[in-house]
Amino acid sequence: MISSRRRFCAALTFGFIFVGCAQQEPAKDTAAPPAPGTAATGGEAIAALKIGLITPGKINDKGWSQLANDSVAKIKGEIPGTETVPAIEDPGQANVAGAARDLAKKGCNLIFFHASEYDDAAASVAKEFPKTYFVVVGGRTTDTNLTPIQFKAGEATYLAGMLAGGMTKTGKVACVGGSEIPIVKEAFASFAKGVKAAKADAEVKIVFTGSGDDIAKAKQQSQALLDSGVDVLHHNANAAGQGVAQAVTDKEGAMFIGANAPQDDLATTKNLGSFLVDAQAAYLLAAKAIKEGKATGAFQYGLKEKVVGLHYNDKFAGKVPDELKAKIAAAEADVIAGKVTP
């Protein structure tokens, strides 16, 4: 399993959520030769990075967007001469392209889009600024100066699902998401497969709040699920995951699984653990490759690269059986070896 010590220390997750925490579909290659007289960033070393960031939520959300901001800070600390500008937080889908243009005009030569739904906006703006490199977390499109970071988050959510399936007493497990986007749905699908791998007759319910910020709605939906007999709730809902944790805290016998980073501070004594996405490691690997002119195609990271994984919460008031942990460890090895497809 991935050690939580390697992760950024803030208690997040999120979840993608993890917007961006599932196994993405193959990248679309739309590369075209640079226009005459221009110098595309792809394949060329960059003397010093100036980084811009666009996030789908607030950078203090204790989740997916904070993870991105901390990742950019890590790049600045690790690569000498790197400059950063303040993140553009939750600009709204219609304003993403404009926000990216503003960052490029400010001299940013590397811009991260921390949401898969920003893929089309990034692809359109990348053509306007051939000397700027655009990276979409969870994206699908590649071009001369455009590439995605694709987390194989489904590998981690599969393990988290096994944890839920092995711990449920009612045989009913549920996932609460924010926006209903493909990568979150894919992550939940892998989670459900993991649940079934541990308990074949378990029932898995999936609901979406429609927003990664609506804590009250997430709590309300979670309460309804718990009242229906669900006893393990997993979220991938950004800040709204706090509402899921609140509902679990209030319900006797309920358990919680977090997203994207160790979320041990949510529903702490009822918190089994979290699936992890080491965005800091991924961002740093991507930035180094781009700075050195070695970026080719999509950046893809999973269990094998130790960029995703499962974290157990040491403060959980109960006990995760050693036999279950051993079963999950064996499944992790099988996924890495290609014997199991999450």
Coordinates of N, CA, C and O in Angstrom, one line a residue, residues 80-240:
P80 N 14.1 24.8 -8.8 CA 14.7 26.2 -8.7 C 14.2 27.1 -9.8 O 14.1 26.7 -11.0
G81 N 13.9 28.4 -9.4 CA 13.6 29.4 -10.4 C 12.1 29.4 -10.8 O 11.7 30.2 -11.6
T82 N 11.3 28.5 -10.2 CA 9.9 28.4 -10.6 C 9.1 29.5 -10.0 O 9.3 29.9 -8.8
E83 N 8.3 30.2 -10.7 CA 7.4 31.2 -10.3 C 5.9 30.8 -10.4 O 5.6 30.0 -11.3
T84 N 5.1 31.2 -9.4 CA 3.7 30.8 -9.5 C 2.8 32.1 -9.4 O 3.3 33.1 -8.9
V85 N 1.6 32.0 -9.9 CA 0.7 33.1 -9.8 C -0.5 32.5 -9.0 O -0.7 31.3 -9.0
P86 N -1.3 33.4 -8.3 CA -2.5 32.9 -7.6 C -3.4 32.0 -8.4 O -3.7 32.3 -9.6
A87 N -3.9 30.9 -7.8 CA -4.8 30.1 -8.6 C -6.1 30.8 -8.9 O -6.6 31.6 -8.2
I88 N -6.7 30.4 -10.0 CA -8.0 30.9 -10.4 C -9.0 29.8 -9.9 O -9.0 28.7 -10.4
E89 N -9.8 30.2 -8.9 CA -10.7 29.2 -8.2 C -12.1 29.2 -8.7 O -12.7 30.3 -8.8
D90 N -12.6 28.0 -9.1 CA -14.0 27.8 -9.5 C -14.5 28.9 -10.5 O -15.4 29.6 -10.1
P91 N -13.9 29.1 -11.6 CA -14.3 30.2 -12.5 C -15.6 29.9 -13.2 O -16.2 30.8 -13.8
G92 N -16.1 28.7 -13.1 CA -17.3 28.3 -13.9 C -16.9 27.8 -15.3 O -16.0 28.4 -15.9
Q93 N -17.6 26.8 -15.7 CA -17.2 26.1 -17.0 C -17.1 27.1 -18.1 O -16.2 27.0 -19.0
A94 N -18.0 28.1 -18.2 CA -18.1 29.0 -19.3 C -16.9 30.0 -19.3 O -16.6 30.6 -20.4
N95 N -16.2 30.1 -18.2 CA -15.2 31.1 -18.1 C -13.8 30.5 -18.0 O -12.8 31.2 -17.9
V96 N -13.7 29.2 -18.2 CA -12.4 28.5 -18.1 C -11.4 29.0 -19.2 O -10.2 29.3 -18.9
A97 N -11.9 29.0 -20.4 CA -11.0 29.4 -21.5 C -10.5 30.8 -21.3 O -9.3 31.1 -21.5
G98 N -11.4 31.7 -20.9 CA -11.0 33.1 -20.6 C -9.9 33.2 -19.5 O -9.0 34.0 -19.6
A99 N -10.1 32.4 -18.5 CA -9.2 32.4 -17.4 C -7.8 31.9 -17.8 O -6.8 32.4 -17.4
A100 N -7.8 30.9 -18.7 CA -6.6 30.3 -19.2 C -5.9 31.4 -20.1 O -4.6 31.5 -20.0
R101 N -6.6 32.1 -20.9 CA -6.0 33.2 -21.7 C -5.4 34.2 -20.8 O -4.3 34.7 -21.1
D102 N -6.0 34.6 -19.7 CA -5.5 35.6 -18.8 C -4.2 35.1 -18.3 O -3.2 35.9 -18.2
L103 N -4.1 33.9 -17.9 CA -2.9 33.3 -17.3 C -1.7 33.3 -18.3 O -0.6 33.6 -18.0
A104 N -2.1 32.9 -19.6 CA -1.1 32.9 -20.6 C -0.6 34.3 -20.9 O 0.6 34.5 -21.1
K105 N -1.5 35.2 -20.9 CA -1.1 36.6 -21.2 C -0.2 37.2 -20.1 O 0.6 38.1 -20.3
K106 N -0.3 36.6 -18.9 CA 0.5 37.1 -17.7 C 1.9 36.4 -17.8 O 2.7 36.7 -16.9
G107 N 2.1 35.6 -18.8 CA 3.5 35.0 -19.0 C 3.6 33.6 -18.4 O 4.7 33.1 -18.4
C108 N 2.5 33.0 -18.0 CA 2.6 31.6 -17.6 C 3.0 30.7 -18.7 O 2.3 30.8 -19.8
N109 N 4.0 29.9 -18.6 CA 4.4 29.0 -19.6 C 4.0 27.5 -19.3 O 4.2 26.6 -20.1
L110 N 3.3 27.3 -18.2 CA 2.8 26.0 -17.8 C 1.5 26.3 -17.0 O 1.5 27.0 -16.0
I111 N 0.4 25.8 -17.5 CA -0.9 26.0 -16.9 C -1.6 24.7 -16.6 O -1.7 23.8 -17.5
F112 N -1.9 24.4 -15.4 CA -2.6 23.2 -15.0 C -4.1 23.5 -14.9 O -4.5 24.5 -14.3
F113 N -4.9 22.6 -15.5 CA -6.4 22.6 -15.3 C -6.7 21.4 -14.5 O -6.6 20.3 -14.9
H114 N -7.2 21.7 -13.3 CA -7.4 20.6 -12.3 C -8.8 20.0 -12.4 O -9.5 19.8 -11.4
A115 N -9.3 19.7 -13.6 CA -10.6 19.1 -13.7 C -10.7 18.5 -15.1 O -10.4 19.2 -16.1
S116 N -11.2 17.3 -15.3 CA -11.3 16.7 -16.6 C -12.3 17.5 -17.5 O -12.2 17.5 -18.7
E117 N -13.3 18.1 -16.9 CA -14.3 18.8 -17.7 C -13.7 20.1 -18.3 O -14.4 20.7 -19.1
Y118 N -12.5 20.4 -18.0 CA -11.8 21.6 -18.6 C -11.1 21.2 -19.9 O -10.4 22.0 -20.5
D119 N -11.2 20.0 -20.3 CA -10.4 19.4 -21.4 C -10.6 20.2 -22.7 O -9.7 20.6 -23.4
D120 N -11.9 20.5 -23.1 CA -12.2 21.1 -24.3 C -11.7 22.6 -24.3 O -11.2 23.1 -25.3
A121 N -11.9 23.3 -23.2 CA -11.4 24.6 -23.1 C -9.9 24.7 -23.2 O -9.4 25.6 -23.9
A122 N -9.2 23.8 -22.6 CA -7.8 23.8 -22.7 C -7.3 23.5 -24.1 O -6.4 24.2 -24.6
A123 N -8.0 22.6 -24.8 CA -7.6 22.3 -26.2 C -7.8 23.5 -27.1 O -7.0 23.7 -28.0
S124 N -8.8 24.3 -26.9 CA -9.0 25.4 -27.7 C -8.0 26.5 -27.5 O -7.5 27.2 -28.4
V125 N -7.7 26.8 -26.2 CA -6.8 27.9 -25.9 C -5.3 27.5 -26.2 O -4.5 28.3 -26.6
A126 N -5.0 26.2 -26.1 CA -3.6 25.8 -26.4 C -3.2 26.1 -27.8 O -2.0 26.5 -28.1
K127 N -4.1 26.1 -28.7 CA -3.8 26.5 -30.1 C -3.5 27.9 -30.3 O -2.8 28.3 -31.2
E128 N -4.0 28.8 -29.3 CA -3.7 30.2 -29.4 C -2.4 30.6 -28.8 O -1.8 31.7 -29.1
F129 N -1.8 29.7 -27.9 CA -0.6 30.0 -27.2 C 0.4 28.9 -27.4 O 0.6 28.1 -26.4
P130 N 1.0 28.7 -28.5 CA 1.9 27.6 -28.8 C 3.2 27.5 -27.9 O 3.8 26.5 -27.8
K131 N 3.5 28.7 -27.2 CA 4.7 28.6 -26.4 C 4.3 28.4 -24.9 O 5.2 28.4 -24.0
T132 N 3.1 28.1 -24.6 CA 2.6 27.8 -23.3 C 2.2 26.3 -23.3 O 1.6 25.8 -24.2
Y133 N 2.6 25.6 -22.2 CA 2.2 24.2 -22.1 C 1.0 24.1 -21.2 O 0.9 24.6 -20.1
F134 N 0.0 23.3 -21.7 CA -1.3 23.1 -21.0 C -1.4 21.7 -20.5 O -1.3 20.8 -21.3
V135 N -1.7 21.5 -19.2 CA -1.9 20.1 -18.7 C -3.3 20.0 -18.0 O -3.6 20.8 -17.1
V136 N -4.1 19.1 -18.5 CA -5.4 18.9 -17.9 C -5.4 17.6 -17.1 O -5.1 16.5 -17.5
V137 N -5.7 17.8 -15.8 CA -5.8 16.6 -14.9 C -7.1 15.8 -15.2 O -8.2 16.4 -15.0
G138 N -6.9 14.6 -15.6 CA -8.1 13.8 -16.0 C -8.5 14.0 -17.4 O -9.6 13.6 -17.8
G139 N -7.7 14.8 -18.2 CA -8.1 15.1 -19.6 C -7.9 13.9 -20.5 O -7.4 12.8 -20.1
R140 N -8.2 14.1 -21.8 CA -8.1 13.1 -22.8 C -7.4 13.5 -24.0 O -7.0 12.7 -24.8
T141 N -7.2 14.8 -24.2 CA -6.6 15.3 -25.5 C -5.1 15.6 -25.4 O -4.7 16.2 -24.4
T142 N -4.4 15.3 -26.5 CA -3.0 15.6 -26.6 C -2.8 16.5 -27.8 O -3.5 16.3 -28.8
D143 N -1.8 17.4 -27.7 CA -1.4 18.2 -28.9 C 0.0 18.6 -28.6 O 0.6 18.2 -27.6
T144 N 0.6 19.4 -29.5 CA 2.0 19.7 -29.4 C 2.3 20.3 -28.0 O 3.3 20.0 -27.4
N145 N 1.4 21.1 -27.5 CA 1.7 21.8 -26.2 C 0.5 21.5 -25.2 O 0.2 22.3 -24.3
L146 N -0.1 20.3 -25.4 CA -1.2 19.9 -24.5 C -1.2 18.5 -24.2 O -1.0 17.6 -25.1
T147 N -1.2 18.2 -22.9 CA -1.2 16.8 -22.5 C -2.0 16.6 -21.2 O -2.1 17.5 -20.4
P148 N -2.6 15.4 -21.0 CA -3.3 15.2 -19.7 C -2.5 14.4 -18.7 O -1.5 13.7 -19.0
I149 N -2.8 14.6 -17.4 CA -2.4 13.7 -16.4 C -3.5 12.8 -16.1 O -4.6 13.2 -15.8
Q150 N -3.3 11.5 -16.3 CA -4.4 10.5 -16.1 C -4.1 9.6 -14.9 O -3.2 8.8 -15.0
F151 N -4.8 9.8 -13.8 CA -4.6 9.0 -12.6 C -5.5 7.7 -12.9 O -6.6 7.8 -13.2
K152 N -4.9 6.6 -12.6 CA -5.6 5.3 -12.7 C -6.3 5.2 -11.3 O -6.0 4.2 -10.6
A153 N -7.2 6.1 -11.0 CA -7.8 6.1 -9.7 C -8.6 4.9 -9.4 O -8.8 4.5 -8.3
G154 N -9.2 4.3 -10.5 CA -10.0 3.1 -10.3 C -9.2 2.0 -9.7 O -9.8 1.2 -9.0
E155 N -7.9 2.0 -9.8 CA -7.1 1.0 -9.1 C -7.2 1.1 -7.6 O -7.2 0.2 -6.9
A156 N -7.2 2.4 -7.2 CA -7.3 2.7 -5.8 C -8.7 2.6 -5.2 O -8.9 2.0 -4.1
T157 N -9.7 3.0 -6.0 CA -11.1 2.9 -5.5 C -11.5 1.5 -5.5 O -12.4 1.1 -4.7
Y158 N -10.9 0.6 -6.3 CA -11.2 -0.8 -6.2 C -10.8 -1.4 -4.9 O -11.6 -2.1 -4.2
L159 N -9.6 -1.0 -4.4 CA -9.2 -1.4 -3.1 C -10.1 -0.9 -2.0 O -10.4 -1.6 -1.0
A160 N -10.5 0.4 -2.1 CA -11.3 1.0 -1.1 C -12.7 0.3 -1.1 O -13.3 0.1 -0.1
G161 N -13.2 -0.2 -2.3 CA -14.4 -0.9 -2.4 C -14.3 -2.2 -1.6 O -15.2 -2.7 -1.0
M162 N -13.1 -2.9 -1.8 CA -12.9 -4.1 -1.1 C -13.0 -3.9 0.4 O -13.5 -4.7 1.2
L163 N -12.4 -2.8 0.9 CA -12.4 -2.4 2.3 C -13.9 -2.3 2.8 O -14.3 -2.8 3.8
A164 N -14.7 -1.6 2.0 CA -16.1 -1.4 2.3 C -16.9 -2.7 2.3 O -17.6 -3.0 3.2
G165 N -16.6 -3.5 1.3 CA -17.3 -4.8 1.2 C -17.0 -5.7 2.3 O -17.8 -6.5 2.8
G166 N -15.7 -5.6 2.8 CA -15.3 -6.5 3.9 C -15.7 -6.1 5.2 O -15.8 -6.8 6.2
M167 N -16.1 -4.8 5.3 CA -16.5 -4.2 6.7 C -18.0 -4.0 6.8 O -18.5 -3.9 8.0
T168 N -18.8 -4.0 5.8 CA -20.2 -3.8 5.9 C -20.9 -4.9 6.7 O -20.5 -6.1 6.5
K169 N -21.8 -4.6 7.6 CA -22.5 -5.6 8.3 C -23.9 -5.8 7.7 O -24.5 -6.8 7.9
T170 N -24.4 -4.7 7.1 CA -25.8 -4.8 6.5 C -25.8 -5.3 5.1 O -26.8 -5.7 4.5
G171 N -24.6 -5.3 4.4 CA -24.5 -5.7 3.0 C -24.9 -4.6 2.1 O -25.1 -4.8 0.9
K172 N -25.0 -3.4 2.6 CA -25.4 -2.2 1.8 C -24.4 -1.1 1.9 O -24.1 -0.7 3.0
V173 N -23.8 -0.7 0.8 CA -22.8 0.3 0.7 C -23.2 1.4 -0.3 O -24.0 1.1 -1.2
A174 N -22.7 2.6 -0.1 CA -23.2 3.6 -1.1 C -22.0 4.6 -1.3 O -21.1 4.8 -0.5
C175 N -22.1 5.3 -2.5 CA -21.2 6.3 -2.9 C -22.0 7.6 -3.1 O -23.0 7.6 -3.7
V176 N -21.4 8.7 -2.7 CA -22.0 10.0 -2.8 C -21.0 10.9 -3.6 O -19.9 11.1 -3.2
G177 N -21.4 11.3 -4.8 CA -20.6 12.1 -5.7 C -21.1 13.6 -5.7 O -22.3 13.8 -5.3
G178 N -20.3 14.5 -6.3 CA -20.7 15.8 -6.5 C -21.3 15.9 -7.9 O -22.4 15.5 -8.2
S179 N -20.5 16.5 -8.8 CA -21.0 16.6 -10.2 C -20.9 15.2 -10.9 O -19.9 14.5 -10.7
E180 N -21.9 14.9 -11.7 CA -21.9 13.6 -12.3 C -21.1 13.6 -13.6 O -21.6 13.8 -14.7
I181 N -19.8 13.4 -13.5 CA -18.9 13.5 -14.6 C -18.3 12.1 -14.8 O -18.2 11.3 -13.9
P182 N -17.8 11.8 -16.0 CA -17.3 10.5 -16.4 C -16.3 9.9 -15.4 O -16.4 8.7 -15.0
I183 N -15.3 10.7 -15.0 CA -14.2 10.1 -14.2 C -14.7 9.7 -12.8 O -14.2 8.7 -12.3
V184 N -15.6 10.4 -12.3 CA -16.2 10.1 -11.0 C -17.0 8.8 -11.1 O -16.9 7.9 -10.3
K185 N -17.8 8.8 -12.2 CA -18.7 7.6 -12.4 C -17.8 6.4 -12.6 O -18.1 5.3 -12.1
E186 N -16.7 6.5 -13.3 CA -15.8 5.4 -13.5 C -15.1 5.0 -12.2 O -14.9 3.8 -11.9
A187 N -14.7 5.9 -11.3 CA -14.1 5.6 -10.0 C -15.1 4.9 -9.2 O -14.8 3.9 -8.5
F188 N -16.4 5.3 -9.2 CA -17.4 4.6 -8.4 C -17.7 3.2 -8.9 O -17.9 2.3 -8.2
A189 N -17.6 3.0 -10.3 CA -17.8 1.7 -10.9 C -16.7 0.7 -10.4 O -17.0 -0.4 -10.0
S190 N -15.5 1.2 -10.3 CA -14.4 0.4 -9.8 C -14.5 0.1 -8.3 O -14.3 -1.0 -7.9
F191 N -15.0 1.1 -7.6 CA -15.3 0.9 -6.2 C -16.4 -0.2 -6.0 O -16.2 -1.1 -5.2
A192 N -17.4 -0.2 -6.8 CA -18.5 -1.2 -6.7 C -17.9 -2.6 -7.0 O -18.3 -3.6 -6.4
K193 N -17.0 -2.7 -8.0 CA -16.4 -4.0 -8.3 C -15.6 -4.5 -7.1 O -15.6 -5.7 -6.8
G194 N -14.9 -3.6 -6.4 CA -14.1 -4.0 -5.3 C -15.0 -4.4 -4.2 O -14.7 -5.4 -3.5
V195 N -16.2 -3.8 -4.0 CA -17.2 -4.2 -3.0 C -17.6 -5.6 -3.2 O -17.6 -6.5 -2.4
K196 N -17.9 -5.9 -4.5 CA -18.4 -7.2 -4.9 C -17.3 -8.3 -4.8 O -17.6 -9.5 -4.5
A197 N -16.0 -7.9 -5.0 CA -14.9 -8.8 -4.8 C -14.8 -9.3 -3.4 O -14.4 -10.4 -3.2
A198 N -15.2 -8.4 -2.5 CA -15.1 -8.8 -1.1 C -16.3 -9.4 -0.5 O -16.3 -10.3 0.3
K199 N -17.5 -9.0 -1.1 CA -18.8 -9.5 -0.6 C -19.7 -9.6 -1.9 O -20.3 -8.6 -2.2
A200 N -19.8 -10.7 -2.5 CA -20.5 -10.8 -3.8 C -21.9 -10.4 -3.7 O -22.4 -9.9 -4.7
D201 N -22.6 -10.6 -2.6 CA -24.0 -10.3 -2.6 C -24.3 -8.9 -2.0 O -25.5 -8.6 -1.8
A202 N -23.3 -8.1 -1.9 CA -23.5 -6.7 -1.4 C -24.2 -5.9 -2.4 O -24.1 -6.1 -3.6
E203 N -25.0 -4.9 -1.9 CA -25.7 -3.9 -2.7 C -24.9 -2.6 -2.7 O -24.6 -2.1 -1.6
V204 N -24.7 -2.0 -3.8 CA -24.0 -0.7 -3.9 C -24.9 0.3 -4.6 O -25.4 0.2 -5.7
K205 N -25.2 1.4 -3.8 CA -26.0 2.5 -4.4 C -25.1 3.7 -4.7 O -24.1 3.9 -4.0
I206 N -25.4 4.4 -5.7 CA -24.6 5.6 -6.1 C -25.5 6.8 -6.3 O -26.5 6.7 -7.1
V207 N -25.2 7.9 -5.7 CA -26.0 9.1 -5.8 C -25.1 10.3 -6.1 O -23.9 10.3 -5.7
F208 N -25.6 11.4 -6.7 CA -24.9 12.6 -6.9 C -25.6 13.8 -6.4 O -26.9 13.9 -6.6
T209 N -24.9 14.7 -5.8 CA -25.6 15.9 -5.3 C -25.7 17.0 -6.4 O -26.6 17.9 -6.3
G210 N -24.9 16.9 -7.4 CA -24.9 17.9 -8.5 C -24.0 19.0 -8.3 O -23.8 19.9 -9.1
S211 N -23.3 19.0 -7.1 CA -22.4 20.1 -6.8 C -21.4 19.6 -5.8 O -21.7 18.8 -4.9
G212 N -20.1 20.1 -6.0 CA -19.1 19.7 -5.0 C -19.0 20.6 -3.8 O -18.1 20.5 -3.0
D213 N -19.9 21.6 -3.8 CA -19.9 22.6 -2.7 C -21.1 22.5 -1.7 O -21.1 23.1 -0.7
D214 N -22.1 21.7 -2.1 CA -23.4 21.7 -1.3 C -23.3 20.7 -0.2 O -23.7 19.5 -0.3
I215 N -22.7 21.1 0.9 CA -22.5 20.2 2.1 C -23.8 19.8 2.6 O -24.0 18.6 3.0
A216 N -24.8 20.7 2.7 CA -26.1 20.4 3.3 C -26.8 19.3 2.5 O -27.4 18.4 3.0
K217 N -26.8 19.4 1.2 CA -27.4 18.4 0.3 C -26.8 17.1 0.4 O -27.4 16.0 0.5
A218 N -25.4 17.1 0.5 CA -24.7 15.8 0.6 C -25.0 15.1 1.9 O -25.2 13.9 2.0
K219 N -25.2 15.9 3.0 CA -25.6 15.4 4.3 C -27.0 14.8 4.2 O -27.2 13.7 4.7
Q220 N -27.9 15.5 3.6 CA -29.3 15.1 3.5 C -29.4 13.7 2.7 O -30.1 12.8 3.1
Q221 N -28.7 13.7 1.6 CA -28.7 12.4 0.8 C -28.1 11.3 1.5 O -28.5 10.1 1.5
S222 N -27.0 11.6 2.3 CA -26.3 10.5 3.0 C -27.2 10.0 4.2 O -27.2 8.8 4.4
Q223 N -27.9 10.9 4.8 CA -28.8 10.5 5.9 C -29.9 9.6 5.3 O -30.3 8.5 6.0
A224 N -30.4 9.9 4.1 CA -31.4 9.0 3.5 C -30.8 7.6 3.2 O -31.5 6.6 3.4
L225 N -29.6 7.6 2.7 CA -29.0 6.3 2.4 C -28.8 5.5 3.7 O -29.0 4.3 3.8
L226 N -28.3 6.2 4.8 CA -28.1 5.5 6.0 C -29.4 5.0 6.6 O -29.5 3.8 7.2
D227 N -30.5 5.7 6.5 CA -31.8 5.3 7.0 C -32.3 4.1 6.2 O -33.2 3.4 6.7
S228 N -31.8 3.9 4.9 CA -32.3 2.8 4.1 C -31.5 1.5 4.4 O -31.8 0.5 3.8
G229 N -30.6 1.6 5.3 CA -29.8 0.4 5.7 C -28.3 0.4 5.3 O -27.6 -0.5 5.7
V230 N -27.9 1.4 4.5 CA -26.5 1.5 4.2 C -25.7 1.7 5.5 O -26.1 2.5 6.3
D231 N -24.5 1.0 5.6 CA -23.7 1.3 6.8 C -22.3 1.7 6.4 O -21.5 2.0 7.3
V232 N -21.9 1.7 5.1 CA -20.6 2.3 4.7 C -20.8 3.3 3.6 O -21.4 2.9 2.6
L233 N -20.4 4.5 3.8 CA -20.5 5.6 2.8 C -19.2 6.0 2.3 O -18.3 6.3 3.1
H234 N -19.0 6.1 1.0 CA -17.8 6.6 0.4 C -18.2 7.8 -0.4 O -19.2 7.8 -1.1
H235 N -17.3 8.9 -0.4 CA -17.7 10.1 -1.2 C -16.6 10.3 -2.2 O -15.4 9.9 -2.1
N236 N -17.0 11.1 -3.2 CA -16.0 11.7 -4.2 C -16.7 13.0 -4.6 O -17.1 13.2 -5.7
A237 N -16.8 13.9 -3.6 CA -17.6 15.1 -3.8 C -17.0 16.4 -3.4 O -17.7 17.3 -3.0
N238 N -15.7 16.4 -3.4 CA -15.0 17.6 -3.0 C -15.4 18.1 -1.6 O -15.6 17.3 -0.7
A239 N -15.6 19.4 -1.4 CA -16.0 19.9 -0.1 C -17.3 19.3 0.4 O -17.5 19.2 1.6
A240 N -18.2 18.9 -0.5 CA -19.5 18.4 -0.1 C -19.3 17.0 0.7 O -20.2 16.6 1.4

